[in-house]
mmCIF file of C-alpha atoms in Angstrom:
data_model
loop_
_atom_site.group_PDB
_atom_site.id
_atom_site.type_symbol
_atom_site.label_atom_id
_atom_site.label_comp_id
_atom_site.label_asym_id
_atom_site.label_seq_id
_atom_site.Cartn_x
_atom_site.Cartn_y
_atom_site.Cartn_z
ATOM 1 C CA MET A 5 -0.026 -0.487 0.321
ATOM 2 C CA ASN A 6 1.005 3.541 -0.925
ATOM 3 C CA TRP A 7 0.622 5.598 2.538
ATOM 4 C CA ILE A 8 2.265 8.673 0.547
ATOM 5 C CA SER A 9 -0.435 9.158 -1.684
ATOM 6 C CA ALA A 10 0.067 12.378 -4.562
ATOM 7 C CA ARG A 11 -2.815 13.528 -2.670
ATOM 8 C CA TRP A 12 -1.621 12.880 0.829
ATOM 9 C CA LYS A 13 1.854 15.542 -0.302
ATOM 10 C CA LYS A 14 -0.611 17.822 -1.222
ATOM 11 C CA LEU A 15 -1.853 17.976 1.780
ATOM 12 C CA ARG A 16 0.919 18.613 3.594
ATOM 13 C CA ASP A 17 0.337 22.423 2.830
ATOM 14 C CA LYS A 18 -1.579 23.714 5.776
ATOM 15 C CA LYS A 19 -3.456 26.272 3.075
ATOM 16 C CA TYR A 20 -4.228 22.987 0.589
ATOM 17 C CA ARG A 21 -5.841 21.170 3.969
ATOM 18 C CA GLU A 22 -8.210 23.794 4.698
ATOM 19 C CA GLU A 23 -9.335 24.514 1.569
ATOM 20 C CA PHE A 24 -9.501 20.696 1.127
ATOM 21 C CA VAL A 25 -11.558 20.477 4.519
ATOM 22 C CA ALA A 26 -13.412 23.495 3.241
ATOM 23 C CA ALA A 27 -14.091 21.524 -0.504
ATOM 24 C CA GLN A 28 -15.682 19.166 1.579
ATOM 25 C CA ALA A 29 -18.158 20.687 3.395
ATOM 26 C CA LYS A 30 -19.285 22.920 1.271
ATOM 27 C CA ARG A 31 -19.460 20.992 -2.344
ATOM 28 C CA ALA A 32 -19.982 17.252 -1.032
ATOM 29 C CA ILE A 33 -22.935 18.006 1.084
ATOM 30 C CA PRO A 34 -24.889 19.942 -1.855
ATOM 31 C CA PHE A 35 -24.021 17.267 -4.188
ATOM 32 C CA GLN A 36 -24.955 14.325 -1.797
ATOM 33 C CA ILE A 37 -28.487 16.483 -1.541
ATOM 34 C CA ARG A 38 -28.676 16.217 -5.124
ATOM 35 C CA ALA A 39 -27.781 12.742 -5.403
ATOM 36 C CA LEU A 40 -30.345 11.208 -2.689
ATOM 37 C CA MET A 41 -33.120 13.469 -4.013
ATOM 38 C CA ARG A 42 -32.388 11.803 -7.629
ATOM 39 C CA LYS A 43 -32.105 8.343 -5.869
ATOM 40 C CA LYS A 44 -35.364 8.692 -3.814
ATOM 41 C CA GLY A 45 -37.311 10.186 -6.493
ATOM 42 C CA ILE A 46 -38.083 13.345 -4.633
ATOM 43 C CA SER A 47 -38.365 17.165 -5.837
ATOM 44 C CA GLN A 48 -37.174 20.325 -3.675
ATOM 45 C CA GLN A 49 -40.606 21.226 -3.469
ATOM 46 C CA GLN A 50 -41.279 17.705 -1.576
ATOM 47 C CA LEU A 51 -37.691 17.395 0.658
ATOM 48 C CA ALA A 52 -38.961 21.448 1.156
ATOM 49 C CA GLU A 53 -42.121 20.650 2.926
ATOM 50 C CA ARG A 54 -40.729 17.309 4.901
ATOM 51 C CA SER A 55 -37.803 19.170 5.887
ATOM 52 C CA GLY A 56 -40.013 22.663 7.501
ATOM 53 C CA LEU A 57 -38.298 24.638 4.982
ATOM 54 C CA THR A 58 -39.026 26.532 1.919
ATOM 55 C CA GLN A 59 -38.203 25.445 -1.690
ATOM 56 C CA GLY A 60 -35.587 28.646 -2.181
ATOM 57 C CA VAL A 61 -33.542 27.184 0.855
ATOM 58 C CA ILE A 62 -33.530 23.740 -0.867
ATOM 59 C CA SER A 63 -32.531 24.794 -3.689
ATOM 60 C CA ARG A 64 -29.383 26.859 -2.255
ATOM 61 C CA ALA A 65 -29.238 23.902 -0.001
ATOM 62 C CA ALA A 66 -28.308 21.674 -3.172
ATOM 63 C CA ASN A 67 -26.539 24.011 -4.911
ATOM 64 C CA PRO A 68 -22.438 22.955 -4.767
ATOM 65 C CA THR A 69 -21.507 26.788 -5.317
ATOM 66 C CA TYR A 70 -23.773 28.518 -2.714
ATOM 67 C CA GLY A 71 -21.422 27.277 0.127
ATOM 68 C CA ARG A 72 -23.259 28.994 3.372
ATOM 69 C CA LEU A 73 -25.007 26.086 4.409
ATOM 70 C CA THR A 74 -26.104 26.691 8.148
ATOM 71 C CA LEU A 75 -25.924 23.525 9.947
ATOM 72 C CA ASN A 76 -29.810 24.114 11.077
ATOM 73 C CA THR A 77 -30.258 24.040 7.325
ATOM 74 C CA ILE A 78 -28.471 20.670 7.461
ATOM 75 C CA LEU A 79 -30.046 18.498 10.437
ATOM 76 C CA ARG A 80 -33.777 20.060 8.846
ATOM 77 C CA VAL A 81 -32.681 18.265 5.344
ATOM 78 C CA ALA A 82 -31.715 14.874 7.374
ATOM 79 C CA ALA A 83 -35.076 15.040 9.130
ATOM 80 C CA GLY A 84 -36.789 15.611 5.756
ATOM 81 C CA PHE A 85 -34.835 12.617 4.452
ATOM 82 C CA ASP A 86 -35.431 10.619 7.690
ATOM 83 C CA MET A 87 -31.214 10.268 7.699
ATOM 84 C CA ALA A 88 -28.963 10.794 10.253
ATOM 85 C CA PHE A 89 -26.084 13.461 9.590
ATOM 86 C CA ILE A 90 -22.409 13.164 11.406
ATOM 87 C CA GLY A 91 -20.527 16.281 11.242
ATOM 88 C CA ILE A 92 -17.267 15.248 13.801
ATOM 89 C CA PHE A 93 -13.832 15.916 13.470
ATOM 90 C CA VAL A 94 -12.025 13.363 12.010
ATOM 91 C CA PRO A 95 -8.326 12.872 10.661
ATOM 92 C CA PHE A 96 -7.463 13.892 7.251
ATOM 93 C CA GLY A 97 -6.760 10.494 6.163
ATOM 94 C CA LYS A 98 -10.615 9.499 6.775
ATOM 95 C CA LEU A 99 -11.296 12.361 4.315
ATOM 96 C CA GLU A 100 -8.668 11.677 1.780
ATOM 97 C CA SER A 101 -10.145 7.866 1.700
ATOM 98 C CA PHE A 102 -13.847 9.203 1.705
ATOM 99 C CA PHE A 103 -12.775 11.456 -1.791
ATOM 100 C CA ASP A 104 -11.070 8.307 -2.845
ATOM 101 C CA ARG A 105 -14.282 6.638 -2.871
ATOM 102 C CA MET A 106 -16.312 9.404 -3.398
ATOM 103 C CA SER A 107 -18.803 8.957 -6.190
ATOM 104 C CA GLU A 108 -22.587 10.510 -6.696
ATOM 105 C CA GLU A 109 -23.867 6.692 -6.937
ATOM 106 C CA GLN A 110 -22.219 6.087 -3.401
ATOM 107 C CA LEU A 111 -23.130 9.772 -2.088
ATOM 108 C CA GLY A 112 -26.736 8.803 -2.898
ATOM 109 C CA ASN A 113 -26.798 5.172 -1.475
ATOM 110 C CA VAL A 114 -28.549 5.898 1.908
ATOM 111 C CA LEU A 115 -31.418 4.084 3.232
ATOM 112 C CA THR A 116 -33.880 6.177 5.246
ATOM 113 C CA PHE A 117 -34.529 5.321 9.044
ATOM 114 C CA SER A 118 -37.875 3.365 7.689
ATOM 115 C CA GLU A 119 -35.667 1.341 4.861
ATOM 116 C CA GLU A 120 -33.277 0.382 7.876
ATOM 117 C CA ASP A 121 -35.917 -0.458 9.894
ATOM 118 C CA ALA A 122 -37.386 -3.256 7.824
ATOM 119 C CA ILE A 123 -34.425 -4.981 7.253
ATOM 120 C CA ARG A 124 -33.416 -4.679 10.745
ATOM 121 C CA THR A 125 -36.866 -6.386 11.466
ATOM 122 C CA ARG A 126 -36.632 -9.100 8.771
ATOM 123 C CA LEU A 127 -33.287 -9.840 9.514
ATOM 124 C CA SER A 128 -34.268 -10.238 13.330
ATOM 125 C CA GLU A 129 -37.726 -12.171 12.125
ATOM 126 C CA GLU A 130 -35.605 -14.544 9.738
ATOM 127 C CA ASP A 131 -33.761 -17.810 10.454
ATOM 128 C CA GLN A 132 -31.483 -17.601 7.652
ATOM 129 C CA PRO A 133 -30.662 -14.454 5.567
ATOM 130 C CA THR A 134 -30.872 -14.383 2.151
ATOM 131 C CA ALA A 135 -28.075 -12.959 -0.013
ATOM 132 C CA THR A 136 -29.882 -10.162 -0.734
ATOM 133 C CA ASP A 137 -30.470 -9.315 3.216
ATOM 134 C CA ILE A 138 -26.767 -10.166 3.730
ATOM 135 C CA GLN A 139 -25.817 -7.269 1.114
ATOM 136 C CA GLN A 140 -28.619 -5.029 3.250
ATOM 137 C CA ALA A 141 -27.186 -5.805 6.167
ATOM 138 C CA ALA A 142 -23.985 -4.966 4.808
ATOM 139 C CA LYS A 143 -25.440 -1.368 3.669
ATOM 140 C CA LEU A 144 -26.888 -1.000 6.985
ATOM 141 C CA ASN A 145 -23.303 -1.269 8.602
ATOM 142 C CA THR A 146 -21.037 0.568 6.132
ATOM 143 C CA GLY A 147 -23.330 2.786 4.179
ATOM 144 C CA ASN A 148 -21.602 1.067 0.977
ATOM 145 C CA ALA A 149 -22.997 -2.639 -0.419
ATOM 146 C CA THR A 150 -19.426 -3.283 -1.553
ATOM 147 C CA ARG A 151 -17.827 -3.608 2.324
ATOM 148 C CA MET A 152 -18.863 -6.957 3.451
ATOM 149 C CA GLU A 153 -16.778 -6.889 6.701
ATOM 150 C CA LYS A 154 -19.378 -6.390 9.211
ATOM 151 C CA LEU A 155 -21.665 -8.607 8.231
ATOM 152 C CA PRO A 156 -24.258 -10.497 10.920
ATOM 153 C CA THR A 157 -23.252 -13.636 12.294
ATOM 154 C CA LYS A 158 -27.028 -14.985 12.502
ATOM 155 C CA VAL A 159 -27.042 -18.307 11.625
ATOM 156 C CA LYS A 160 -29.634 -20.954 10.944
ATOM 157 C CA LYS A 161 -31.283 -22.257 14.450
ATOM 158 C CA ASP A 162 -30.886 -25.969 13.567
ATOM 159 C CA SER A 163 -27.137 -25.304 12.971
ATOM 160 C CA VAL A 164 -26.322 -23.705 16.504
ATOM 161 C CA ARG A 165 -26.099 -26.715 18.627
ATOM 162 C CA PRO A 166 -23.695 -29.556 16.763
ATOM 163 C CA THR A 167 -24.610 -33.054 17.111
ATOM 164 C CA LYS A 168 -21.167 -34.435 18.380
ATOM 165 C CA ILE A 169 -18.984 -32.685 20.836
ATOM 166 C CA GLU A 170 -15.982 -32.506 20.068
ATOM 167 C CA THR A 171 -13.125 -31.768 22.513
ATOM 168 C CA GLY A 172 -12.243 -28.213 22.728
ATOM 169 C CA ASN A 173 -15.277 -27.268 20.768
ATOM 170 C CA LEU A 174 -16.212 -23.342 21.860
ATOM 171 C CA PHE A 175 -20.029 -25.077 22.748
ATOM 172 C CA ASP A 176 -18.086 -27.320 25.060
ATOM 173 C CA VAL A 177 -17.227 -25.165 27.736
ATOM 174 C CA PRO A 178 -19.334 -24.718 30.395
ATOM 175 C CA GLY A 179 -20.654 -20.703 30.258
ATOM 176 C CA GLY A 180 -19.835 -20.900 26.797
ATOM 177 C CA ALA A 181 -21.297 -18.794 24.088
ATOM 178 C CA TYR A 182 -24.539 -20.575 24.211
ATOM 179 C CA GLY A 183 -24.396 -21.134 28.033
ATOM 180 C CA ARG A 184 -25.028 -24.930 28.276
ATOM 181 C CA MET B 46 -17.615 1.183 -13.477
ATOM 182 C CA GLU B 47 -14.494 1.349 -14.259
ATOM 183 C CA PRO B 48 -13.203 5.245 -13.173
ATOM 184 C CA TRP B 49 -12.141 7.488 -15.608
ATOM 185 C CA THR B 50 -8.341 8.779 -15.793
ATOM 186 C CA PHE B 51 -7.510 12.137 -16.499
ATOM 187 C CA ARG B 52 -4.340 13.146 -18.161
ATOM 188 C CA GLN B 53 -2.434 15.642 -19.656
ATOM 189 C CA TYR B 54 -0.774 16.701 -23.161
ATOM 190 C CA VAL B 55 2.819 17.468 -23.308
ATOM 191 C CA SER B 56 3.801 18.885 -26.361
ATOM 192 C CA ASP B 57 7.274 17.606 -27.961
ATOM 193 C CA TRP B 58 8.912 20.498 -27.297
ATOM 194 C CA GLY B 59 8.532 19.795 -23.550
ATOM 195 C CA GLU B 60 5.521 22.133 -22.562
ATOM 196 C CA TRP B 61 3.001 21.105 -19.834
ATOM 197 C CA PRO B 62 0.467 23.939 -20.683
ATOM 198 C CA PHE B 63 -2.147 22.182 -18.285
ATOM 199 C CA ARG B 64 0.656 21.531 -15.098
ATOM 200 C CA ASP B 65 1.477 25.336 -15.683
ATOM 201 C CA TRP B 66 -1.055 26.396 -15.370
ATOM 202 C CA TYR B 67 -2.839 24.669 -12.479
ATOM 203 C CA ASN B 68 0.509 25.438 -10.618
ATOM 204 C CA GLU B 69 0.160 28.839 -10.787
ATOM 205 C CA GLN B 70 -3.474 29.150 -9.718
ATOM 206 C CA GLU B 71 -4.367 29.948 -6.358
ATOM 207 C CA THR B 72 -5.443 27.147 -3.650
ATOM 208 C CA ARG B 73 -8.653 27.145 -3.845
ATOM 209 C CA VAL B 74 -9.180 26.375 -7.518
ATOM 210 C CA ARG B 75 -6.380 24.265 -7.168
ATOM 211 C CA VAL B 76 -8.101 22.307 -4.533
ATOM 212 C CA LEU B 77 -11.252 22.577 -6.096
ATOM 213 C CA PHE B 78 -9.784 21.214 -9.380
ATOM 214 C CA ASP B 79 -9.087 18.570 -7.528
ATOM 215 C CA PHE B 80 -12.506 17.757 -5.856
ATOM 216 C CA TYR B 81 -14.309 17.668 -9.234
ATOM 217 C CA LYS B 82 -11.575 15.582 -10.816
ATOM 218 C CA ASP B 83 -12.480 13.072 -7.998
ATOM 219 C CA LEU B 84 -16.241 13.753 -8.320
ATOM 220 C CA LEU B 85 -15.990 13.176 -12.106
ATOM 221 C CA ARG B 86 -13.824 10.299 -12.210
ATOM 222 C CA ASN B 87 -16.362 8.195 -10.741
ATOM 223 C CA ARG B 88 -19.821 9.384 -12.510
ATOM 224 C CA GLU B 89 -20.311 6.963 -14.988
ATOM 225 C CA ASN B 90 -21.971 9.694 -17.845
ATOM 226 C CA TRP B 91 -20.559 12.843 -18.364
ATOM 227 C CA LEU B 92 -23.094 13.890 -20.980
ATOM 228 C CA MET B 93 -26.190 13.734 -19.192
ATOM 229 C CA PRO B 94 -28.085 17.297 -19.814
ATOM 230 C CA GLU B 95 -28.579 17.679 -16.409
ATOM 231 C CA ILE B 96 -24.741 17.205 -15.735
ATOM 232 C CA LYS B 97 -23.591 20.667 -15.166
ATOM 233 C CA GLU B 98 -19.933 20.011 -14.681
ATOM 234 C CA PHE B 99 -18.615 18.824 -17.846
ATOM 235 C CA ARG B 100 -20.099 20.483 -21.061
ATOM 236 C CA LEU B 101 -18.896 20.128 -25.132
ATOM 237 C CA PHE B 102 -18.038 22.449 -27.284
ATOM 238 C CA ASP B 103 -20.347 23.348 -30.213
ATOM 239 C CA GLY B 104 -18.787 25.144 -33.339
ATOM 240 C CA PRO B 105 -15.271 25.870 -33.635
ATOM 241 C CA HIS B 106 -13.803 24.183 -30.879
ATOM 242 C CA ALA B 107 -15.655 20.821 -31.338
ATOM 243 C CA PRO B 108 -14.842 17.798 -29.968
ATOM 244 C CA LEU B 109 -13.280 19.605 -26.880
ATOM 245 C CA GLY B 110 -15.260 20.128 -23.924
ATOM 246 C CA GLU B 111 -14.837 21.969 -20.837
ATOM 247 C CA ILE B 112 -14.591 21.095 -16.661
ATOM 248 C CA ARG B 113 -16.964 23.574 -16.024
ATOM 249 C CA TYR B 114 -16.608 24.654 -11.603
ATOM 250 C CA ARG B 115 -17.023 27.774 -9.616
ATOM 251 C CA ALA B 116 -14.138 28.874 -6.901
ATOM 252 C CA ASP B 117 -15.831 32.678 -6.182
ATOM 253 C CA ASP B 118 -13.077 34.967 -3.800
ATOM 254 C CA GLU B 119 -15.038 35.223 -0.767
ATOM 255 C CA ASP B 120 -14.965 37.453 2.408
ATOM 256 C CA ARG B 121 -13.732 35.734 6.335
ATOM 257 C CA HIS B 122 -17.822 35.178 6.492
ATOM 258 C CA GLY B 123 -17.813 32.896 3.222
ATOM 259 C CA ARG B 124 -19.710 35.896 1.144
ATOM 260 C CA MET B 125 -18.883 35.874 -2.142
ATOM 261 C CA VAL B 126 -16.666 39.092 -3.314
ATOM 262 C CA LYS B 127 -15.807 38.157 -6.850
ATOM 263 C CA ARG B 128 -17.110 35.084 -9.406
ATOM 264 C CA ARG B 129 -14.358 32.938 -10.662
ATOM 265 C CA ARG B 130 -15.719 30.634 -13.405
ATOM 266 C CA ILE B 131 -12.719 28.247 -13.922
ATOM 267 C CA ARG B 132 -12.822 25.803 -17.225
ATOM 268 C CA PRO B 133 -10.029 23.439 -17.328
ATOM 269 C CA ILE B 134 -10.515 22.172 -21.022
ATOM 270 C CA GLY B 135 -9.409 18.907 -23.195
ATOM 271 C CA PHE B 136 -11.279 15.880 -25.170
ATOM 272 C CA LEU B 137 -13.082 13.512 -23.651
ATOM 273 C CA ARG B 138 -12.192 10.005 -25.111
ATOM 274 C CA GLU B 139 -15.158 7.497 -24.203
ATOM 275 C CA THR B 140 -13.309 4.678 -26.239
ATOM 276 C CA GLU B 141 -10.178 4.778 -23.984
ATOM 277 C CA HIS B 142 -12.706 6.086 -20.876
ATOM 278 C CA ASP B 143 -9.831 9.024 -20.005
ATOM 279 C CA PHE B 144 -9.844 12.296 -20.377
ATOM 280 C CA ILE B 145 -7.150 14.436 -21.801
ATOM 281 C CA LEU B 146 -6.141 18.126 -20.609
ATOM 282 C CA PHE B 147 -4.852 20.857 -22.883
ATOM 283 C CA VAL B 148 -5.297 23.864 -21.164
ATOM 284 C CA GLY B 149 -6.716 25.570 -18.078
ATOM 285 C CA CYS B 150 -8.301 28.821 -18.098
ATOM 286 C CA GLU B 151 -10.962 31.263 -16.751
ATOM 287 C CA GLU B 152 -14.518 32.235 -18.506
ATOM 288 C CA ILE B 153 -15.184 35.796 -17.563
ATOM 289 C CA ARG B 154 -18.088 35.845 -19.209
ATOM 290 C CA ASN B 155 -20.207 33.923 -22.306
ATOM 291 C CA GLY B 156 -17.279 32.514 -24.527
ATOM 292 C CA GLN B 157 -14.919 35.104 -23.285
ATOM 293 C CA TYR B 158 -11.525 33.613 -21.176
ATOM 294 C CA ILE B 159 -8.142 34.163 -19.925
ATOM 295 C CA PRO B 160 -6.188 33.906 -20.768
ATOM 296 C CA SER B 161 -8.053 35.023 -24.035
ATOM 297 C CA ASP B 162 -6.653 32.381 -26.699
ATOM 298 C CA ALA B 163 -7.072 29.230 -24.282
ATOM 299 C CA PRO B 164 -9.410 27.594 -26.076
ATOM 300 C CA ASP B 165 -7.856 28.044 -29.794
ATOM 301 C CA LYS B 166 -4.761 26.676 -28.131
ATOM 302 C CA ALA B 167 -6.071 23.734 -26.762
ATOM 303 C CA LEU B 168 -7.399 22.673 -30.232
ATOM 304 C CA ARG B 169 -4.235 23.342 -32.067
ATOM 305 C CA LEU B 170 -3.235 20.660 -29.326
ATOM 306 C CA PHE B 171 -5.631 18.874 -29.787
ATOM 307 C CA ARG B 172 -4.516 18.756 -33.461
ATOM 308 C CA GLU B 173 -0.944 18.285 -32.689
ATOM 309 C CA PHE B 174 -2.633 14.987 -30.405
ATOM 310 C CA GLN B 175 -4.514 13.704 -33.447
ATOM 311 C CA LEU B 176 -1.080 13.567 -35.620
ATOM 312 C CA GLY B 177 0.392 11.515 -33.288
ATOM 313 C CA LYS B 178 2.648 13.989 -31.409
ATOM 314 C CA GLY B 179 3.421 14.525 -27.900
ATOM 315 C CA THR B 180 3.226 12.623 -24.505
ATOM 316 C CA LEU B 181 0.086 11.894 -22.143
ATOM 317 C CA TYR B 182 0.677 11.784 -18.826
ATOM 318 C CA GLU B 183 -1.608 10.474 -16.141
ATOM 319 C CA LEU B 184 -2.558 13.196 -13.749
ATOM 320 C CA ASP B 185 -1.818 12.183 -9.884
#
């Protein structure tokens, strides 16, 4: 892995770093609002109604060159989409990896609470998750269906208890995983 | 989807017109070019009508196109004090899935650029490239 990318070299310049953060905050959020509206099939007027804002405010919020979005507006838009918004301080490496993967498709690939809730409910009720469930669970965990490292470990109930207990098996430990 | 590659044209006599333009720009202009490059890199179709960040020229400078973004001068409150429309010009090569940058410039009003000959120069370099001259280097 190349730890010092071309972008990282640019980030060694303090002024570049500051502008890089500003570009992310001021441009990526409007692009994401646009991508989400397109993906969910919501018009500016509909989002305005759901957010308790005017269509003009939504128009500015979705304009990458506007540049003066307030946190209150962002939070109202998040409520309108029924999605979470995380505005936290992070190291530059996080921001760099975000930019490396940034695409409008990815930006628009966010579940609303009700979509997420439906998946969680189905997963909790089903014995054996389907391939689609696993993909959706990956989305729940990472916001990106291509990353699969945090999958749920739910398995079919029949397979929980082995018929023959072997020495050293997890299930053989008193008070082990299933508290025999 | 395979990401698009960005390349720059370097003439046979060692002229790096795009790199020289980029290096002369203020930090904000450079950062925002990098931002839009990242955005476009992962965009499947650059030619959808609702896409505002790229347009193909019609008229004398076809088949070239320009990346379009604003890097306005702002006061310390983030209020715009001067509108600046930045236009790196190049050629979208769909067969190779890349964008070849020839020059960078700024549009001051419809069809007027700084430097004023930027689209003409881009076209001249493009013609050279079509004749097999120059070299392409991938952009970082």
